[in-house]
Coordinates of C-alpha atoms and ligand atoms in Angstrom, one line a residue:
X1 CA -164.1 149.1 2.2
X2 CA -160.9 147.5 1.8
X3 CA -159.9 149.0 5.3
X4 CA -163.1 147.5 7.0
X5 CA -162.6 144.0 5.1
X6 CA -159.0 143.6 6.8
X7 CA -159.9 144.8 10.1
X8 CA -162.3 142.3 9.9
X9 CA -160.0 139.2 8.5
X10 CA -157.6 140.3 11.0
X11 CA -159.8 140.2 14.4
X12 CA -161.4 136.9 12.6
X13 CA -158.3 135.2 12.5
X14 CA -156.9 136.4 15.7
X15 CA -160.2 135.2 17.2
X16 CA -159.2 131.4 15.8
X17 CA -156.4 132.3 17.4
X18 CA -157.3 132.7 20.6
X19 CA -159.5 129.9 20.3
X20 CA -156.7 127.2 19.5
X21 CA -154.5 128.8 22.0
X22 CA -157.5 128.3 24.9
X23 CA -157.9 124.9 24.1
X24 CA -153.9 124.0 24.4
X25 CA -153.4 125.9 27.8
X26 CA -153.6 123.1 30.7
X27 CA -154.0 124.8 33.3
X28 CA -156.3 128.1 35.3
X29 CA -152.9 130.5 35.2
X30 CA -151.6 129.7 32.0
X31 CA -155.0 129.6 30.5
X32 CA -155.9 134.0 32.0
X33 CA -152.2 134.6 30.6
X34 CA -153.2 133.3 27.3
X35 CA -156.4 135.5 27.3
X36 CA -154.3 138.5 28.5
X37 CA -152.4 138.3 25.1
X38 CA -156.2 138.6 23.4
X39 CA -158.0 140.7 25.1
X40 CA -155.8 142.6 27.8
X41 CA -155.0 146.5 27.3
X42 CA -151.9 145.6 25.2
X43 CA -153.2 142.5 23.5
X44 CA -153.8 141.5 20.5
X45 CA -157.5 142.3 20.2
X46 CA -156.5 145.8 21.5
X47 CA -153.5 146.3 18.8
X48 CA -155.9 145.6 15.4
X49 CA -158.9 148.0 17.1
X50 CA -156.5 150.9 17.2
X51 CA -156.2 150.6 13.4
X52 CA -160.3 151.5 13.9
X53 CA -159.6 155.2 13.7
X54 CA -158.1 155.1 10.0
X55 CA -161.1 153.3 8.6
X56 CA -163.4 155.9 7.2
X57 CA -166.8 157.2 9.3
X58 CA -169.0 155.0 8.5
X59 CA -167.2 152.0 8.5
X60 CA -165.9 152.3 12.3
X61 CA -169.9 151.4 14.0
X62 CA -169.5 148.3 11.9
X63 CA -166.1 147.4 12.8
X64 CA -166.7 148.1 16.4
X65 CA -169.5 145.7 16.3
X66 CA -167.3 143.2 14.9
X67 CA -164.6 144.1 17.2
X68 CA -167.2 143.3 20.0
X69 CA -168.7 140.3 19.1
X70 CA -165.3 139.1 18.9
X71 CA -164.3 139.7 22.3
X72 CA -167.7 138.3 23.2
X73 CA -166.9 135.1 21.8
X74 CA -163.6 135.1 23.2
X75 CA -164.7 136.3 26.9
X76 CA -166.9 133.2 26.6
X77 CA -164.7 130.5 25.3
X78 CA -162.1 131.7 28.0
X79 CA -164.9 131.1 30.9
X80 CA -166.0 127.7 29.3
X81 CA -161.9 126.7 28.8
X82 CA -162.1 128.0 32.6
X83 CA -164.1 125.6 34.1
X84 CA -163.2 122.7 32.5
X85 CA -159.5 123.6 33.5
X86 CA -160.8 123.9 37.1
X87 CA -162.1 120.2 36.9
X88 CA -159.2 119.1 35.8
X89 CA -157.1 120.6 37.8
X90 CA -159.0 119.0 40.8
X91 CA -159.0 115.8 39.6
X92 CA -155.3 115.5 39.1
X93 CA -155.4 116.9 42.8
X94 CA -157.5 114.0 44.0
X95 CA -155.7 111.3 42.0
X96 CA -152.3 112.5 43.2
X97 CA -153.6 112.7 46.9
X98 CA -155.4 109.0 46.3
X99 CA -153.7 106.3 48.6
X100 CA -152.5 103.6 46.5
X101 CA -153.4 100.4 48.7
X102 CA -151.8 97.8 46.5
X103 CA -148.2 99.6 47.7
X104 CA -146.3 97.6 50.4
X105 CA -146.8 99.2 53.8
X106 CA -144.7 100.3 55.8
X107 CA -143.0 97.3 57.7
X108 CA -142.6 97.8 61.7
X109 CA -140.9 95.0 63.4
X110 CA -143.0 93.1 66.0
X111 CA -141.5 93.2 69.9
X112 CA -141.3 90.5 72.4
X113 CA -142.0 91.1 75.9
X114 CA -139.1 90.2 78.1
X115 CA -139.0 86.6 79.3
X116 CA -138.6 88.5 82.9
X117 CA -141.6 90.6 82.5
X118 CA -143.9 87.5 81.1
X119 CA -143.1 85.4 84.2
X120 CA -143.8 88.0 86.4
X121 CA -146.9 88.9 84.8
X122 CA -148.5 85.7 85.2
X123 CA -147.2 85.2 88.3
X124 CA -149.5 88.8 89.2
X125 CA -151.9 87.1 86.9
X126 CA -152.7 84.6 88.8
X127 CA -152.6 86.2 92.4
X128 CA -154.6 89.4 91.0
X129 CA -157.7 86.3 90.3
X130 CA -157.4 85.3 93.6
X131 CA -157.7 88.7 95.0
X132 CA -154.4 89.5 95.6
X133 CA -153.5 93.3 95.9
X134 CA -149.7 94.1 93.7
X135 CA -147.8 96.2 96.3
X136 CA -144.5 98.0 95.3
X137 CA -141.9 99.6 98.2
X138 CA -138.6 101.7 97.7
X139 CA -135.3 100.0 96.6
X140 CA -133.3 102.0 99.0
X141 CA -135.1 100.7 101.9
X142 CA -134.1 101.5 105.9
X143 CA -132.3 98.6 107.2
X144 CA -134.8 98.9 109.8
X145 CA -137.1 97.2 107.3
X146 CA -134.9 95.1 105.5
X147 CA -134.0 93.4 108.5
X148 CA -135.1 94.7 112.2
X149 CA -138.8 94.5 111.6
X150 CA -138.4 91.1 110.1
X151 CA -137.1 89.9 113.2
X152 CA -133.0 89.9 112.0
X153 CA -131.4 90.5 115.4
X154 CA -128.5 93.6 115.0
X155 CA -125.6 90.5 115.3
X156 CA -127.5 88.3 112.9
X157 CA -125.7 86.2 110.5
X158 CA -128.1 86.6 108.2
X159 CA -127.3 90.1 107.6
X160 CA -123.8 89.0 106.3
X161 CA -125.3 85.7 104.7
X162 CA -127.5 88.6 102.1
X163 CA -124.0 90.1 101.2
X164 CA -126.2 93.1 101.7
X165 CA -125.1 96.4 100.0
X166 CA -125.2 99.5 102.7
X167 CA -125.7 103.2 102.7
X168 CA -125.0 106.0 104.2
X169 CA -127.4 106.5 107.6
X170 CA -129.1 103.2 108.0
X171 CA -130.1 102.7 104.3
X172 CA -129.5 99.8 102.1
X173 CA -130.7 98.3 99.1
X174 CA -132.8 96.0 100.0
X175 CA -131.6 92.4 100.0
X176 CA -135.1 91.0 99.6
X177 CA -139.1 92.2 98.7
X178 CA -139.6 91.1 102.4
X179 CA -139.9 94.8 103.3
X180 CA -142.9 95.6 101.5
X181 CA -144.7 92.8 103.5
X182 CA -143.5 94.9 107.0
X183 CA -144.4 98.6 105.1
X184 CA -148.0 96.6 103.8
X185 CA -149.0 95.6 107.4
X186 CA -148.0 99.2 108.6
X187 CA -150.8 100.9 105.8
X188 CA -153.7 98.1 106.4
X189 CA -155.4 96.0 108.5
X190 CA -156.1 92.6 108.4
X191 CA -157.7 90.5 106.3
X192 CA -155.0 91.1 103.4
X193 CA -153.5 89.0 100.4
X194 CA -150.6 91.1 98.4
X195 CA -147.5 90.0 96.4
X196 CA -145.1 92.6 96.0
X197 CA -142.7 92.2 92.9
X198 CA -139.8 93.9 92.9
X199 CA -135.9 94.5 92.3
X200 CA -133.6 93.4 95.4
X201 CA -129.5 93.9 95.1
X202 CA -126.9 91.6 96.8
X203 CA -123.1 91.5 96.4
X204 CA -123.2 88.3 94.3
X205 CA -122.1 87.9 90.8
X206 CA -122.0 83.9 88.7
X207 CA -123.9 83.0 86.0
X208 CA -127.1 82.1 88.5
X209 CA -126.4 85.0 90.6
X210 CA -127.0 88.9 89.4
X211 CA -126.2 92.0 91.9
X212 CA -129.2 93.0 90.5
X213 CA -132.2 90.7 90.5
X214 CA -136.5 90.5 90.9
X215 CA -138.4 88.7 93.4
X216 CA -142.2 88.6 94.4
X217 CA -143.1 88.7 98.0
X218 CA -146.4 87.1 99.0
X219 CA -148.3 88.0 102.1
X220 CA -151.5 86.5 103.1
X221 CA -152.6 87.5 107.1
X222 CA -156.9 87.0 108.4
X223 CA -157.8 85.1 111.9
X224 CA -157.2 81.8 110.7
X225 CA -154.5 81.3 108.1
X226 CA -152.7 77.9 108.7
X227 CA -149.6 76.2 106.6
X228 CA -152.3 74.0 104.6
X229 CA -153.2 77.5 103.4
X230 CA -149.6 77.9 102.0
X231 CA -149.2 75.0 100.4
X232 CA -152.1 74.8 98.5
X233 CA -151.6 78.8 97.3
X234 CA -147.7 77.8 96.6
X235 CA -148.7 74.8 94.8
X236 CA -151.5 76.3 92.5
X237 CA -148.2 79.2 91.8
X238 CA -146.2 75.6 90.6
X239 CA -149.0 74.2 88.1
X240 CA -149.8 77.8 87.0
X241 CA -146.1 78.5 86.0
X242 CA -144.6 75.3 85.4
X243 CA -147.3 72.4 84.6
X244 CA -150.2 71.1 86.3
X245 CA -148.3 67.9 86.8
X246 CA -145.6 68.7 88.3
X247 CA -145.3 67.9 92.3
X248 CA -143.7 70.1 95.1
X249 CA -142.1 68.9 98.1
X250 CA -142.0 71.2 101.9
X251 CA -138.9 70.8 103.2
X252 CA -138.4 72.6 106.8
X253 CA -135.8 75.9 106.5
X254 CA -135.1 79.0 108.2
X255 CA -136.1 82.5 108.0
X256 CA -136.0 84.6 110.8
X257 CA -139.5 86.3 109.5
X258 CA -141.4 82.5 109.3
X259 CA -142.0 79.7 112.1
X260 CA -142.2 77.6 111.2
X261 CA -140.2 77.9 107.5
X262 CA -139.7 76.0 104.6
X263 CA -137.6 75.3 100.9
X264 CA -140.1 74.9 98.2
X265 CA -139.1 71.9 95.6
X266 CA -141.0 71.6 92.5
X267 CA -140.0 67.9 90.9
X268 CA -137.4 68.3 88.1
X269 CA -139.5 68.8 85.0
X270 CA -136.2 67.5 82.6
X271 CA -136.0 64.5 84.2
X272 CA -138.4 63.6 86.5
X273 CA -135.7 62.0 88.7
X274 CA -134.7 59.2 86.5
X275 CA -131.5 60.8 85.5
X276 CA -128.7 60.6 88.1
X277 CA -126.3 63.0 85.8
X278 CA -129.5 65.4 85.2
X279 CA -127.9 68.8 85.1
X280 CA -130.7 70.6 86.1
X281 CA -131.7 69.1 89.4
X282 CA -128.0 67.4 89.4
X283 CA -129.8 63.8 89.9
X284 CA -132.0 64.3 92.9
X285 CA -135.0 65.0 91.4
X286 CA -135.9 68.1 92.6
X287 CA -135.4 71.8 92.5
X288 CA -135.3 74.4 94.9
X289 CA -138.0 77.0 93.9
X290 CA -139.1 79.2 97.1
X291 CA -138.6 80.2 100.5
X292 CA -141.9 80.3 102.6
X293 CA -143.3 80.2 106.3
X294 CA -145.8 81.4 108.7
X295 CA -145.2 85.0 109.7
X296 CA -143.5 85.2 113.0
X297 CA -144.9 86.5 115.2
X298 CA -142.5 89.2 115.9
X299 CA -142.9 90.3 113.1
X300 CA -146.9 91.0 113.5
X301 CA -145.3 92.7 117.0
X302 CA -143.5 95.0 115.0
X303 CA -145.9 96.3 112.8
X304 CA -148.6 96.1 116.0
X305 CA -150.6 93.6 115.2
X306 CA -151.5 91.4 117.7
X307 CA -150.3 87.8 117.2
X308 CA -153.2 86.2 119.4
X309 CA -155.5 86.9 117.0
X310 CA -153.8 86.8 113.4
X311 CA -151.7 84.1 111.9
X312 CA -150.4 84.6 108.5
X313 CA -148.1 83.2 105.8
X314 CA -145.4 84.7 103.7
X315 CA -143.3 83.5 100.5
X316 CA -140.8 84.9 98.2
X317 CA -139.6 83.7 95.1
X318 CA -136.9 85.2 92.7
X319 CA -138.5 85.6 89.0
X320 CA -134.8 85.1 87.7
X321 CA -134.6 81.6 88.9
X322 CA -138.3 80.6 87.9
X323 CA -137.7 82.4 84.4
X324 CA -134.0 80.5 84.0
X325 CA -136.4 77.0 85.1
X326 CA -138.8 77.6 82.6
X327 CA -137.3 78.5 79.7
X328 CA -134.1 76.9 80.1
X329 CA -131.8 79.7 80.3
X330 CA -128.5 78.8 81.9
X331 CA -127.2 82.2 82.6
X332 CA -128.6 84.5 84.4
X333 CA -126.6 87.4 82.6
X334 CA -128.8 86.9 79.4
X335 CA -131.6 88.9 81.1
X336 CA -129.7 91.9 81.4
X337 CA -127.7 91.7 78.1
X338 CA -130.8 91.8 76.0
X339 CA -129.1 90.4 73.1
X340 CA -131.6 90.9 70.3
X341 CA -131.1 87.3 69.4
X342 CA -132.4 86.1 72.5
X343 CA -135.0 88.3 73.0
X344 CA -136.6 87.8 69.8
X345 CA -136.9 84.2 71.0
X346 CA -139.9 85.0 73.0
X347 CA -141.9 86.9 70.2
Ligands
LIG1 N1 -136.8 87.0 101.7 C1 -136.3 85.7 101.4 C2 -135.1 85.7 100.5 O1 -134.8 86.8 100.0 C3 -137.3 84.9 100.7 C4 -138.5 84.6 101.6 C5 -138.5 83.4 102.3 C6 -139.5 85.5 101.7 C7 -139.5 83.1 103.2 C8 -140.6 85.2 102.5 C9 -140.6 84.0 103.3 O2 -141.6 86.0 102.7 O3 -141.6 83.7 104.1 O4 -134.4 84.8 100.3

């Protein structure tokens, strides 16, 4: 009797045990190694039942009874301790996945577009409304373009007067976007309107001169095209990038690609001509902005076109010298420097 009585204390109290154990493990893997101790081959549960075979006959049927129950109970707290582990275990998942929203983000610096780019995009802007097409051409251009198409004589002048950097076998870099006008008319037919933005390289080096700089060509060729057509495109160009006030002035020039040609002046914006020691148009009044004409017509021979029937006009402005105007930039080497300070100017 005795025998049964302690077999029975014994799996009683290692079944509180187990109980207290399951209820302090915290998580699924340490929980099954707790119920290993209990009821695996060399657990505890295991270890009193072999003391079965010393209890006398008829005793053992009761003890193995006992002995099952037992492990019943235990089997059954260890699935119940399971699932709630499993919960948990999820939910402390989720919450360390959870995004905490009240945490500062992280911070990424806002950019500027260059003061180069934003002139010449509104510049495009505004032709691209008025039906404009944006042509491009290559930087190492034939001098055949850059100057024989647009009606430079071999001996010109103006070939020197570009400072004009050459290359080997009749390549340069071109001195000017004019090209792309000459390459334009080649591809199409008339009626066209394109500007062609672009960078153009001279041997020239100050603080308003870059070897390096951007211009826009403008083309505009149909049956009828006269210089009123010009000026009242290259004067919506001054209101659209400067102000709506401000006046222009025609005053007659030379290209060998226009006749007739003209200087573009826009009024000086600083000073509106009342200052005789205004630095920026140096006391006359007006600034020099563009070069402009109606296309030669050797120029409309050299691409075959027949100059009978088409008349045309051209312009070309530098985006540097519109950009310096604008925003008041008096030396052309802050472009190309980008200088963090200045460009964060124009954020
Ligand atoms: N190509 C000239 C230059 O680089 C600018 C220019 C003047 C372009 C008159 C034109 C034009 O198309 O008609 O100085």
């Amino acid at each position: 009797m005795t025998g049964l009585s302690t077999l029975r204390q014994e799996l009683e109290s290692a079944q509180a045990q187990a109980l207290a154990d399951f209820s302090r493990a915290d998580t699924p893997q340490g929980l099954y190694e707790i119920r290993t101790q209990y009821l695996g081959k060399k657990g505890k549960v295991k270890a009193i039942l072999k003391g079965l075979g010393s209890l006398p006959p008829e005793d053992r049927p009761a003890a193995g009874q006992v002995a099952n129950q037992v492990a019943d109970a235990l089997e059954e707290a260890y699935q119940q301790r399971l699932v709630e582990l499993k919960a948990l275990e999820a939910r402390r998942r989720l919450e360390a996945d959870e995004t905490d929203i009240t945490l500062p983000g992280t911070w990424s610096r806002r950019g500027a577009v260059h003061p180069l780019i934003r002139v010449q995009l509104e510049i495009e802007e505004l032709f691209y409304s008025m039906g404009y097409d944006i042509a491009d051409g290559p930087e190492i251009e034939l001098e055949y373009y850059n100057f024989e198409a647009l009606n430079f004589p071999p001996d010109h002048p103006a070939r020197d007067m570009q400072d004009t950097f050459f290359m080997k076998s009749g390549h340069v870099l071109r001195t000017h976007t004019s090209p792309v006008q000459v390459r334009y008319m080649e591809t199409h037919t008339p009626p066209l309107r394109m500007i062609a933005p672009g960078r153009v390289y001279r041997c020239d080096s100050d603080i308003t001169h870059s070897p390096m700089f951007n211009q826009i060509e403008g083309l505009v060729v149909d049956t009828d095209i006269s210089f009123r057509d010009l000026r009242g495109t290259l004067e919506q160009l001054v209101h659209h990038v400067f102000s709506p006030d401000i006046g222009t002035r025609f005053r007659p020039s030379f290209f060998p690609f226009t006749e007739p040609s003209a200087e573009v002046d826009i009024e000086c914006f600083a000073c509106h001509g009342r200052d005789t020691q205004c630095r920026i148009c140096k006391g006359t009044g007006w600034i020099e902005v563009l070069g402009c004409g109606m296309v030669n017509p050797n120029v409309f021979r050299a691409v075959g076109y027949d100059p009978e029937t088409y008349t045309g006009f051209a312009f070309g402005l530098g985006i540097e010298r519109f950009a310096m105007l604008k925003y008041q930039i008096n030396d052309i080497r802050l472009f190309f420097e980008n200088d963090i300070r200045m460009l964060r100017q124009f954020r």
